[in-house]
PDB file of C-alpha atoms in Angstrom:
ATOM      1  CA  MET X  27      16.557 -29.316  -6.298  1.00 45.00           C
ATOM      2  CA  ALA X  28      13.909 -26.938  -8.175  1.00 51.00           C
ATOM      3  CA  GLN X  29      12.410 -28.775 -11.450  1.00 67.00           C
ATOM      4  CA  GLN X  30      13.729 -27.917 -14.691  1.00 72.00           C
ATOM      5  CA  GLN X  31      12.586 -28.226 -17.963  1.00 76.00           C
ATOM      6  CA  GLN X  32      14.261 -27.701 -21.843  1.00 73.00           C
ATOM      7  CA  CYS X  33      13.279 -25.098 -23.969  1.00 72.00           C
ATOM      8  CA  PRO X  34      12.117 -26.737 -26.767  1.00 69.00           C
ATOM      9  CA  ARG X  35      13.860 -24.828 -29.442  1.00 66.00           C
ATOM     10  CA  CYS X  36      17.266 -23.733 -28.099  1.00 68.00           C
ATOM     11  CA  GLY X  37      17.323 -26.509 -25.387  1.00 68.00           C
ATOM     12  CA  GLU X  38      18.187 -23.951 -22.299  1.00 69.00           C
ATOM     13  CA  LEU X  39      17.350 -25.564 -19.048  1.00 74.00           C
ATOM     14  CA  LEU X  40      14.800 -23.069 -17.775  1.00 75.00           C
ATOM     15  CA  ALA X  41      12.816 -23.392 -14.149  1.00 76.00           C
ATOM     16  CA  SER X  42       9.471 -25.735 -14.884  1.00 74.00           C
ATOM     17  CA  GLU X  43       7.517 -22.437 -14.512  1.00 73.00           C
ATOM     18  CA  THR X  44       8.960 -20.196 -16.933  1.00 72.00           C
ATOM     19  CA  HIS X  45       6.414 -19.365 -19.707  1.00 73.00           C
ATOM     20  CA  PHE X  46       9.167 -17.984 -21.879  1.00 74.00           C
ATOM     21  CA  CYS X  47      12.604 -18.922 -23.046  1.00 73.00           C
ATOM     22  CA  THR X  48      15.331 -16.595 -21.201  1.00 72.00           C
ATOM     23  CA  ARG X  49      17.508 -17.527 -24.174  1.00 67.00           C
ATOM     24  CA  CYS X  50      15.887 -17.532 -27.147  1.00 67.00           C
ATOM     25  CA  GLY X  51      12.489 -15.807 -25.939  1.00 70.00           C
ATOM     26  CA  VAL X  52      10.507 -18.889 -27.374  1.00 69.00           C
ATOM     27  CA  ASP X  53       6.431 -19.290 -26.060  1.00 72.00           C
ATOM     28  CA  ILE X  54       7.491 -22.644 -24.354  1.00 70.00           C
ATOM     29  CA  TYR X  55       3.599 -23.369 -23.694  1.00 67.00           C
ATOM     30  CA  ALA X  56       2.984 -22.671 -27.542  1.00 65.00           C
ATOM     31  CA  ALA X  57       6.084 -24.401 -28.843  1.00 64.00           C
ATOM     32  CA  LYS X  58       4.959 -27.580 -26.683  1.00 63.00           C
ATOM     33  CA  ALA X  59       1.929 -27.668 -27.648  1.00 58.00           C
ATOM     34  CA  GLY X  60       2.456 -27.486 -31.530  1.00 52.00           C
ATOM     35  CA  ALA X  61       4.449 -29.695 -33.635  1.00 42.00           C
ATOM     36  CA  PRO X  62       8.308 -29.412 -33.625  1.00 45.00           C
ATOM     37  CA  ARG X  63       8.561 -26.869 -36.505  1.00 46.00           C
ATOM     38  CA  ALA X  64       9.267 -28.485 -39.785  1.00 43.00           C
ATOM     39  CA  GLY X  65      13.328 -28.166 -41.411  1.00 44.00           C
ATOM     40  CA  GLN X  66      14.592 -26.358 -38.251  1.00 46.00           C
ATOM     41  CA  THR X  67      18.285 -26.718 -39.811  1.00 47.00           C
ATOM     42  CA  GLY X  68      19.235 -23.031 -38.696  1.00 47.00           C
ATOM     43  CA  SER X  69      21.483 -22.580 -35.742  1.00 47.00           C
ATOM     44  CA  PRO X  70      19.844 -22.178 -32.075  1.00 50.00           C
ATOM     45  CA  TYR X  71      21.098 -19.025 -31.975  1.00 51.00           C
ATOM     46  CA  GLU X  72      19.205 -17.286 -34.912  1.00 47.00           C
ATOM     47  CA  THR X  73      16.930 -14.223 -34.599  1.00 48.00           C
ATOM     48  CA  PRO X  74      13.339 -15.232 -34.106  1.00 47.00           C
ATOM     49  CA  SER X  75      11.686 -14.845 -37.478  1.00 46.00           C
ATOM     50  CA  ASN X  76       8.484 -15.738 -36.890  1.00 44.00           C
ATOM     51  CA  GLU X  77       6.247 -13.426 -34.568  1.00 42.00           C
ATOM     52  CA  ARG X  78       4.939 -16.279 -32.582  1.00 42.00           C
ATOM     53  CA  PHE X  79       8.451 -17.395 -31.240  1.00 42.00           C
ATOM     54  CA  ALA X  80       9.720 -14.032 -30.715  1.00 40.00           C
ATOM     55  CA  ARG X  81      10.525 -12.722 -27.656  1.00 46.00           C
ATOM     56  CA  PRO X  82       7.346 -10.930 -26.206  1.00 50.00           C
ATOM     57  CA  ALA X  83       8.954  -7.558 -26.195  1.00 49.00           C
ATOM     58  CA  GLY X  84       6.872  -4.754 -25.845  1.00 51.00           C
ATOM     59  CA  VAL X  85       4.524  -6.936 -23.737  1.00 61.00           C
ATOM     60  CA  THR X  86       3.269  -4.904 -20.647  1.00 69.00           C
ATOM     61  CA  PRO X  87       4.605  -6.438 -17.453  1.00 72.00           C
ATOM     62  CA  PRO X  88       1.277  -7.192 -15.427  1.00 81.00           C
ATOM     63  CA  LYS X  89       0.006  -4.838 -12.524  1.00 82.00           C
ATOM     64  CA  ASN X  90       2.214  -5.003  -9.677  1.00 83.00           C
ATOM     65  CA  TYR X  91      -0.263  -3.646  -7.000  1.00 86.00           C
ATOM     66  CA  LEU X  92       3.202  -1.783  -5.315  1.00 87.00           C
ATOM     67  CA  ILE X  93       0.992   1.136  -4.724  1.00 84.00           C
ATOM     68  CA  GLU X  94      -1.702  -0.484  -3.195  1.00 85.00           C
ATOM     69  CA  ALA X  95       0.762  -2.820  -0.969  1.00 86.00           C
ATOM     70  CA  ILE X  96       2.772   0.030   0.217  1.00 86.00           C
ATOM     71  CA  VAL X  97      -0.901   1.716   1.436  1.00 84.00           C
ATOM     72  CA  THR X  98      -2.008  -1.516   3.238  1.00 84.00           C
ATOM     73  CA  THR X  99       1.017  -1.828   5.236  1.00 83.00           C
ATOM     74  CA  ILE X 100       0.994   1.561   6.649  1.00 78.00           C
ATOM     75  CA  CYS X 101      -3.008   2.029   6.730  1.00 74.00           C
ATOM     76  CA  CYS X 102      -4.125  -1.377   7.414  1.00 72.00           C
ATOM     77  CA  CYS X 103      -2.248  -4.407   8.742  1.00 75.00           C
ATOM     78  CA  LEU X 104       1.833  -4.557   8.875  1.00 76.00           C
ATOM     79  CA  PRO X 105       2.817  -7.948   8.247  1.00 80.00           C
ATOM     80  CA  PHE X 106       0.873  -9.125   5.236  1.00 85.00           C
ATOM     81  CA  GLY X 107       1.158  -5.367   3.899  1.00 85.00           C
ATOM     82  CA  ILE X 108       5.019  -5.970   3.894  1.00 87.00           C
ATOM     83  CA  ALA X 109       4.191  -9.692   1.962  1.00 87.00           C
ATOM     84  CA  ALA X 110       2.428  -8.088  -0.321  1.00 89.00           C
ATOM     85  CA  ILE X 111       5.421  -5.255  -1.119  1.00 89.00           C
ATOM     86  CA  VAL X 112       7.990  -8.512  -1.284  1.00 89.00           C
ATOM     87  CA  PHE X 113       5.843  -9.826  -4.023  1.00 90.00           C
ATOM     88  CA  ALA X 114       5.114  -6.559  -5.381  1.00 89.00           C
ATOM     89  CA  SER X 115       8.381  -5.770  -6.263  1.00 88.00           C
ATOM     90  CA  LYS X 116       9.384  -9.406  -7.829  1.00 87.00           C
ATOM     91  CA  VAL X 117       6.915  -8.658 -10.561  1.00 89.00           C
ATOM     92  CA  ASP X 118       8.538  -5.830 -12.835  1.00 87.00           C
ATOM     93  CA  ARG X 119      11.968  -7.995 -12.390  1.00 86.00           C
ATOM     94  CA  LEU X 120      10.015 -10.918 -13.667  1.00 88.00           C
ATOM     95  CA  ALA X 121       8.574  -9.808 -16.347  1.00 86.00           C
ATOM     96  CA  MET X 122      11.701  -8.344 -17.546  1.00 84.00           C
ATOM     97  CA  GLN X 123      13.115 -11.427 -17.197  1.00 84.00           C
ATOM     98  CA  GLY X 124      10.889 -13.085 -19.461  1.00 83.00           C
ATOM     99  CA  ASP X 125       9.456 -15.074 -16.682  1.00 86.00           C
ATOM    100  CA  TYR X 126       5.998 -13.756 -17.405  1.00 87.00           C
ATOM    101  CA  ALA X 127       3.936 -16.721 -15.696  1.00 88.00           C
ATOM    102  CA  GLY X 128       6.056 -15.882 -12.779  1.00 88.00           C
ATOM    103  CA  ALA X 129       5.368 -11.932 -12.982  1.00 89.00           C
ATOM    104  CA  ILE X 130       1.481 -13.064 -12.995  1.00 90.00           C
ATOM    105  CA  ASP X 131       1.816 -15.352 -10.064  1.00 90.00           C
ATOM    106  CA  ALA X 132       4.075 -13.054  -7.867  1.00 91.00           C
ATOM    107  CA  ALA X 133       1.369 -10.214  -9.016  1.00 91.00           C
ATOM    108  CA  ASN X 134      -1.646 -12.094  -7.949  1.00 91.00           C
ATOM    109  CA  LYS X 135      -0.126 -12.716  -4.447  1.00 91.00           C
ATOM    110  CA  ALA X 136       0.445  -9.264  -4.089  1.00 91.00           C
ATOM    111  CA  LYS X 137      -3.052  -8.954  -4.286  1.00 91.00           C
ATOM    112  CA  MET X 138      -4.346 -11.713  -2.198  1.00 90.00           C
ATOM    113  CA  TYR X 139      -1.727 -10.381   0.439  1.00 90.00           C
ATOM    114  CA  ALA X 140      -3.113  -6.635  -0.047  1.00 90.00           C
ATOM    115  CA  ILE X 141      -6.617  -8.153   0.421  1.00 89.00           C
ATOM    116  CA  ILE X 142      -5.768 -10.157   3.443  1.00 90.00           C
ATOM    117  CA  ALA X 143      -4.139  -7.022   5.021  1.00 88.00           C
ATOM    118  CA  VAL X 144      -7.025  -4.769   4.294  1.00 87.00           C
ATOM    119  CA  VAL X 145      -9.467  -7.353   5.911  1.00 89.00           C
ATOM    120  CA  ALA X 146      -7.258  -7.943   8.656  1.00 88.00           C
ATOM    121  CA  GLY X 147      -7.364  -4.264   9.177  1.00 84.00           C
ATOM    122  CA  LEU X 148     -10.760  -3.705   8.673  1.00 86.00           C
ATOM    123  CA  ILE X 149     -11.678  -6.267  11.488  1.00 87.00           C
ATOM    124  CA  TYR X 150      -8.980  -4.753  13.801  1.00 83.00           C
ATOM    125  CA  ASN X 151     -10.705  -1.495  13.276  1.00 80.00           C
ATOM    126  CA  VAL X 152     -14.365  -2.200  13.863  1.00 84.00           C
ATOM    127  CA  VAL X 153     -13.284  -4.633  17.069  1.00 84.00           C
ATOM    128  CA  ALA X 154     -11.013  -1.552  18.239  1.00 80.00           C
ATOM    129  CA  VAL X 155     -13.859   0.933  17.287  1.00 79.00           C
ATOM    130  CA  VAL X 156     -16.287  -1.496  19.386  1.00 82.00           C
ATOM    131  CA  ILE X 157     -14.137  -1.816  22.604  1.00 79.00           C
ATOM    132  CA  TYR X 158     -13.423   2.172  22.629  1.00 74.00           C
ATOM    133  CA  ALA X 159     -17.241   3.272  21.885  1.00 73.00           C
ATOM    134  CA  PRO X 160     -18.032   3.459  25.735  1.00 75.00           C
ATOM    135  CA  GLN X 161     -15.141   5.641  26.338  1.00 72.00           C
ATOM    136  CA  PHE X 162     -16.052   7.730  23.633  1.00 69.00           C
ATOM    137  CA  MET X 163     -19.580   7.632  24.889  1.00 72.00           C
ATOM    138  CA  GLU X 164     -18.617   9.104  28.326  1.00 74.00           C
ATOM    139  CA  GLU X 165     -16.032  11.694  26.489  1.00 68.00           C
ATOM    140  CA  PHE X 166     -18.832  12.869  24.200  1.00 67.00           C
ATOM    141  CA  LYS X 167     -21.310  13.066  27.658  1.00 72.00           C
ATOM    142  CA  LYS X 168     -18.681  15.108  28.908  1.00 73.00           C
ATOM    143  CA  GLU X 169     -18.338  17.437  26.597  1.00 66.00           C
ATOM    144  CA  MET X 170     -21.900  18.219  26.022  1.00 69.00           C
ATOM    145  CA  GLN X 171     -21.991  19.010  29.758  1.00 73.00           C
ATOM    146  CA  LYS X 172     -19.122  21.458  29.652  1.00 67.00           C
ATOM    147  CA  GLN X 173     -20.968  23.184  26.217  1.00 63.00           C
ATOM    148  CA  GLU X 174     -24.496  23.109  28.758  1.00 64.00           C
ATOM    149  CA  ARG X 175     -22.388  24.977  31.609  1.00 60.00           C
ATOM    150  CA  PRO X 176     -22.358  28.723  31.369  1.00 56.00           C
ATOM    151  CA  ALA X 177     -18.879  30.037  29.725  1.00 54.00           C
ATOM    152  CA  PRO X 178     -16.336  31.435  32.443  1.00 55.00           C
ATOM    153  CA  GLU X 179     -15.929  34.940  31.827  1.00 58.00           C
ATOM    154  CA  PHE X 180     -12.544  35.410  31.000  1.00 58.00           C
ATOM    155  CA  THR X 181      -9.656  32.514  31.076  1.00 58.00           C
ATOM    156  CA  VAL X 182      -5.941  33.044  29.944  1.00 55.00           C
ATOM    157  CA  PRO X 183      -5.543  30.689  27.019  1.00 56.00           C
ATOM    158  CA  GLU X 184      -3.134  28.185  28.050  1.00 57.00           C
ATOM    159  CA  LEU X 185      -0.853  29.109  25.220  1.00 57.00           C
ATOM    160  CA  MET X 186      -0.330  32.439  26.565  1.00 55.00           C
ATOM    161  CA  ILE X 187       1.101  31.217  29.815  1.00 54.00           C
ATOM    162  CA  VAL X 188       4.827  31.980  29.311  1.00 55.00           C
ATOM    163  CA  PRO X 189       6.955  29.972  31.548  1.00 56.00           C
ATOM    164  CA  GLN X 190       9.182  31.670  34.142  1.00 54.00           C
TER     165      GLN X 190
ATOM    166  CA  MET N  29     -15.413  -0.949 -21.534  1.00 44.00           C
ATOM    167  CA  PRO N  30     -17.411  -0.137 -18.592  1.00 59.00           C
ATOM    168  CA  GLY N  31     -16.792  -1.866 -15.167  1.00 67.00           C
ATOM    169  CA  ASP N  32     -19.784  -3.518 -13.608  1.00 80.00           C
ATOM    170  CA  THR N  33     -21.833  -1.746 -11.718  1.00 84.00           C
ATOM    171  CA  LYS N  34     -21.507  -2.791  -8.173  1.00 84.00           C
ATOM    172  CA  THR N  35     -17.665  -1.922  -8.407  1.00 85.00           C
ATOM    173  CA  ARG N  36     -18.328   1.147  -9.726  1.00 88.00           C
ATOM    174  CA  VAL N  37     -20.729   2.221  -6.799  1.00 88.00           C
ATOM    175  CA  ILE N  38     -17.752   1.319  -4.636  1.00 86.00           C
ATOM    176  CA  ALA N  39     -15.576   3.231  -5.954  1.00 88.00           C
ATOM    177  CA  ALA N  40     -17.747   6.491  -5.920  1.00 91.00           C
ATOM    178  CA  LEU N  41     -17.914   6.227  -1.955  1.00 91.00           C
ATOM    179  CA  ALA N  42     -14.058   6.152  -1.866  1.00 90.00           C
ATOM    180  CA  ALA N  43     -13.272   9.714  -2.147  1.00 92.00           C
ATOM    181  CA  PRO N  44     -16.438  11.170  -0.196  1.00 93.00           C
ATOM    182  CA  ALA N  45     -15.420   8.524   2.504  1.00 92.00           C
ATOM    183  CA  ALA N  46     -11.777  10.125   2.507  1.00 92.00           C
ATOM    184  CA  VAL N  47     -13.161  13.480   2.673  1.00 93.00           C
ATOM    185  CA  ALA N  48     -15.478  12.799   5.653  1.00 92.00           C
ATOM    186  CA  PHE N  49     -12.632  10.872   7.537  1.00 90.00           C
ATOM    187  CA  ALA N  50     -10.512  13.940   7.089  1.00 92.00           C
ATOM    188  CA  TRP N  51     -13.566  16.003   8.065  1.00 92.00           C
ATOM    189  CA  TYR N  52     -14.051  13.845  11.357  1.00 90.00           C
ATOM    190  CA  LEU N  53     -10.116  13.473  11.887  1.00 90.00           C
ATOM    191  CA  ALA N  54      -9.374  17.626  11.572  1.00 90.00           C
ATOM    192  CA  ALA N  55     -12.039  17.970  14.618  1.00 88.00           C
ATOM    193  CA  HIS N  56     -10.634  14.593  16.948  1.00 86.00           C
ATOM    194  CA  LYS N  57      -7.089  15.336  18.391  1.00 86.00           C
ATOM    195  CA  PRO N  58      -5.300  11.461  18.033  1.00 85.00           C
ATOM    196  CA  GLY N  59      -4.841   9.597  21.084  1.00 77.00           C
ATOM    197  CA  GLU N  60      -7.184  12.056  23.403  1.00 76.00           C
ATOM    198  CA  THR N  61     -10.895  12.210  21.644  1.00 71.00           C
ATOM    199  CA  GLY N  62     -12.521  10.414  18.984  1.00 69.00           C
ATOM    200  CA  LEU N  63     -12.606   6.772  17.799  1.00 74.00           C
ATOM    201  CA  LEU N  64      -9.305   6.604  16.302  1.00 79.00           C
ATOM    202  CA  PRO N  65      -7.842   3.196  17.313  1.00 78.00           C
ATOM    203  CA  PRO N  66      -3.999   2.949  17.569  1.00 79.00           C
ATOM    204  CA  CYS N  67      -1.602   0.951  15.516  1.00 80.00           C
ATOM    205  CA  LEU N  68      -2.113  -2.777  16.520  1.00 79.00           C
ATOM    206  CA  PHE N  69       1.614  -3.424  15.596  1.00 81.00           C
ATOM    207  CA  HIS N  70       2.874  -0.872  17.809  1.00 85.00           C
ATOM    208  CA  LEU N  71       0.045  -1.907  20.578  1.00 81.00           C
ATOM    209  CA  THR N  72       1.179  -5.487  20.993  1.00 81.00           C
ATOM    210  CA  THR N  73       5.204  -5.196  19.868  1.00 84.00           C
ATOM    211  CA  GLY N  74       5.948  -1.689  21.396  1.00 85.00           C
ATOM    212  CA  LEU N  75       7.959  -1.065  17.668  1.00 87.00           C
ATOM    213  CA  HIS N  76       6.559   1.401  15.121  1.00 88.00           C
ATOM    214  CA  CYS N  77       5.828   0.520  11.921  1.00 87.00           C
ATOM    215  CA  PRO N  78       6.316   2.313   8.886  1.00 87.00           C
ATOM    216  CA  GLY N  79       2.725   4.036   9.300  1.00 86.00           C
ATOM    217  CA  CYS N  80       2.924   4.894  12.880  1.00 88.00           C
ATOM    218  CA  GLY N  81       2.329   8.495  13.627  1.00 89.00           C
ATOM    219  CA  GLY N  82       0.578   8.725  10.427  1.00 89.00           C
ATOM    220  CA  THR N  83      -2.945   9.866  11.722  1.00 89.00           C
ATOM    221  CA  ARG N  84      -1.056  12.605  14.081  1.00 91.00           C
ATOM    222  CA  ALA N  85       0.853  13.570  10.787  1.00 93.00           C
ATOM    223  CA  ALA N  86      -2.819  13.765   9.003  1.00 92.00           C
ATOM    224  CA  TYR N  87      -4.096  15.476  11.590  1.00 93.00           C
ATOM    225  CA  LEU N  88      -1.336  18.332  11.731  1.00 94.00           C
ATOM    226  CA  ALA N  89      -1.264  18.849   8.410  1.00 93.00           C
ATOM    227  CA  LEU N  90      -4.917  19.200   8.224  1.00 93.00           C
ATOM    228  CA  HIS N  91      -4.518  22.484  10.547  1.00 93.00           C
ATOM    229  CA  GLY N  92      -1.545  23.784   8.867  1.00 92.00           C
ATOM    230  CA  ASP N  93       1.572  22.342  10.728  1.00 92.00           C
ATOM    231  CA  LEU N  94       3.529  20.827   7.800  1.00 91.00           C
ATOM    232  CA  SER N  95       7.008  20.692   9.838  1.00 92.00           C
ATOM    233  CA  GLY N  96       4.771  18.745  12.854  1.00 91.00           C
ATOM    234  CA  ALA N  97       3.115  16.638  10.227  1.00 92.00           C
ATOM    235  CA  LEU N  98       6.747  15.621   8.751  1.00 92.00           C
ATOM    236  CA  ARG N  99       8.211  15.093  11.892  1.00 92.00           C
ATOM    237  CA  GLN N 100       5.493  12.588  13.078  1.00 92.00           C
ATOM    238  CA  ASN N 101       5.581  10.728   9.643  1.00 90.00           C
ATOM    239  CA  ALA N 102       7.327  11.989   6.863  1.00 90.00           C
ATOM    240  CA  PHE N 103       6.599   8.855   4.471  1.00 89.00           C
ATOM    241  CA  PHE N 104       2.934   8.908   5.387  1.00 89.00           C
ATOM    242  CA  ILE N 105       2.610  12.740   4.062  1.00 91.00           C
ATOM    243  CA  ALA N 106       4.868  11.696   1.211  1.00 89.00           C
ATOM    244  CA  LEU N 107       2.118   8.805   0.003  1.00 88.00           C
ATOM    245  CA  MET N 108      -0.846  11.640   0.512  1.00 89.00           C
ATOM    246  CA  PRO N 109      -0.368  12.929  -3.123  1.00 89.00           C
ATOM    247  CA  LEU N 110      -0.412   9.238  -4.312  1.00 88.00           C
ATOM    248  CA  VAL N 111      -3.532   8.445  -2.482  1.00 89.00           C
ATOM    249  CA  ALA N 112      -5.199  11.126  -3.785  1.00 91.00           C
ATOM    250  CA  VAL N 113      -4.397  10.553  -7.596  1.00 91.00           C
ATOM    251  CA  TYR N 114      -5.821   6.858  -6.491  1.00 90.00           C
ATOM    252  CA  LEU N 115      -8.995   8.659  -5.450  1.00 92.00           C
ATOM    253  CA  PHE N 116      -9.005  10.195  -8.425  1.00 93.00           C
ATOM    254  CA  ALA N 117      -8.758   7.363 -10.920  1.00 92.00           C
ATOM    255  CA  LEU N 118     -11.415   5.730  -8.291  1.00 91.00           C
ATOM    256  CA  THR N 119     -13.678   8.546  -8.985  1.00 93.00           C
ATOM    257  CA  ARG N 120     -13.082   8.827 -12.540  1.00 92.00           C
ATOM    258  CA  TYR N 121     -13.693   5.119 -12.821  1.00 90.00           C
ATOM    259  CA  ALA N 122     -16.957   5.620 -11.108  1.00 90.00           C
ATOM    260  CA  ALA N 123     -18.010   8.027 -13.640  1.00 90.00           C
ATOM    261  CA  THR N 124     -16.681   6.665 -16.928  1.00 89.00           C
ATOM    262  CA  GLY N 125     -15.807   3.082 -16.281  1.00 85.00           C
ATOM    263  CA  THR N 126     -12.190   3.618 -17.175  1.00 85.00           C
ATOM    264  CA  TRP N 127      -9.700   2.168 -14.798  1.00 86.00           C
ATOM    265  CA  ALA N 128      -6.477   3.830 -14.590  1.00 85.00           C
ATOM    266  CA  PRO N 129      -4.769   3.650 -11.442  1.00 83.00           C
ATOM    267  CA  PRO N 130      -1.488   5.212 -10.876  1.00 84.00           C
ATOM    268  CA  LYS N 131       1.655   2.399 -11.182  1.00 81.00           C
ATOM    269  CA  ILE N 132       5.056   2.089  -9.694  1.00 82.00           C
ATOM    270  CA  THR N 133       6.707   0.276 -12.808  1.00 81.00           C
ATOM    271  CA  GLY N 134      10.333  -0.980 -13.283  1.00 81.00           C
ATOM    272  CA  ARG N 135      12.635  -3.421 -12.011  1.00 79.00           C
ATOM    273  CA  ASN N 136      14.990  -1.224  -9.841  1.00 82.00           C
ATOM    274  CA  LEU N 137      12.459   1.088  -8.675  1.00 84.00           C
ATOM    275  CA  THR N 138       9.984  -1.118  -7.341  1.00 84.00           C
ATOM    276  CA  VAL N 139      13.146  -2.838  -5.619  1.00 87.00           C
ATOM    277  CA  VAL N 140      14.370   0.400  -4.244  1.00 88.00           C
ATOM    278  CA  ILE N 141      10.604   1.601  -2.900  1.00 87.00           C
ATOM    279  CA  THR N 142      10.444  -2.080  -1.045  1.00 88.00           C
ATOM    280  CA  VAL N 143      13.703  -1.653   0.666  1.00 90.00           C
ATOM    281  CA  PHE N 144      12.842   2.080   1.463  1.00 89.00           C
ATOM    282  CA  VAL N 145       9.814   0.986   3.309  1.00 88.00           C
ATOM    283  CA  ILE N 146      11.101  -1.901   5.069  1.00 88.00           C
ATOM    284  CA  GLY N 147      14.351   0.053   6.024  1.00 90.00           C
ATOM    285  CA  PHE N 148      12.305   2.857   7.105  1.00 90.00           C
ATOM    286  CA  ALA N 149      11.061   0.416   9.583  1.00 88.00           C
ATOM    287  CA  ILE N 150      13.872  -0.725  10.823  1.00 90.00           C
ATOM    288  CA  LEU N 151      15.493   2.433  11.038  1.00 91.00           C
ATOM    289  CA  ARG N 152      12.744   4.618  13.063  1.00 90.00           C
ATOM    290  CA  ASN N 153      13.031   1.671  15.982  1.00 90.00           C
ATOM    291  CA  LEU N 154      17.115   1.845  16.156  1.00 91.00           C
ATOM    292  CA  PRO N 155      18.279   4.061  19.290  1.00 89.00           C
ATOM    293  CA  GLY N 156      19.631   7.424  18.179  1.00 86.00           C
ATOM    294  CA  LEU N 157      17.326   7.710  15.384  1.00 87.00           C
ATOM    295  CA  GLU N 158      14.436   8.786  17.793  1.00 83.00           C
ATOM    296  CA  PHE N 159      13.848  11.702  14.953  1.00 86.00           C
ATOM    297  CA  LEU N 160      12.188   9.439  12.601  1.00 87.00           C
ATOM    298  CA  ALA N 161       9.797   7.906  15.404  1.00 88.00           C
ATOM    299  CA  PRO N 162       6.437   9.497  16.081  1.00 89.00           C
ATOM    300  CA  THR N 163       5.905  11.468  19.338  1.00 87.00           C
ATOM    301  CA  PRO N 164       3.018  12.081  21.085  1.00 85.00           C
ATOM    302  CA  LEU N 165       1.138  15.165  20.488  1.00 81.00           C
ATOM    303  CA  PRO N 166       1.588  18.243  22.731  1.00 76.00           C
TER     304      PRO N 166
END
């Protein structure tokens, strides 16, 4: 079972990595660090009046790296790219649920897998180019020889040969 | 605040590198000439990844054959404007130090796109849906 913690303000049970309470929006880290508020007699459902305890409305979600993840998937390395996409797609949802720490964590994972995908893709392409290089050089030589030969007087372009 | 010089120099190289690669690609038919490595995923599994056919699609698009390009990998072509915007953002960062990349945000949109990419990867390998898979160039 996942580790849980209680919101210090309203008592809601939350996942241990949650930063902001999903019920009352309190900043759990800040609330735990500070002393319990004196004279807290109001209902736990009261609207947070103090800005410090307010739900972080309007907080911009962290950068989600979705574009980077998609581009690395199709250009570099599929398995790591897909992992990056999956984490990237979680970022905005977690941020909207108020789990800002979770969103940042997912964003960092998306970034990490995108970087791994790029590095893996680069290594593969360098290796492939080294392997293909001799073949490429032969082709290049052939093409040069073709150009050195005098051009034939007239040839029918292949595209003009109509199948009967 | 302007970014550090090293990343700005790297960012400045991105757009010229992309143009140089496009130039190279236009002159080399994928699968026949040039140093255009095949997709490692396709090579090892025989399946088509969401990017398979992308090089062929780009080659055909560079030669003005848009329908042929869409036939090879429509998703890849659809992604190109986004890549262009990204390259513009990188160039802007190199010039001014302001980093403002394009973003896809939103709880539902990000999930929809994720499902779409993974779905495309699966669908183009299914029998009867071969029109989604790339073909060798004529």
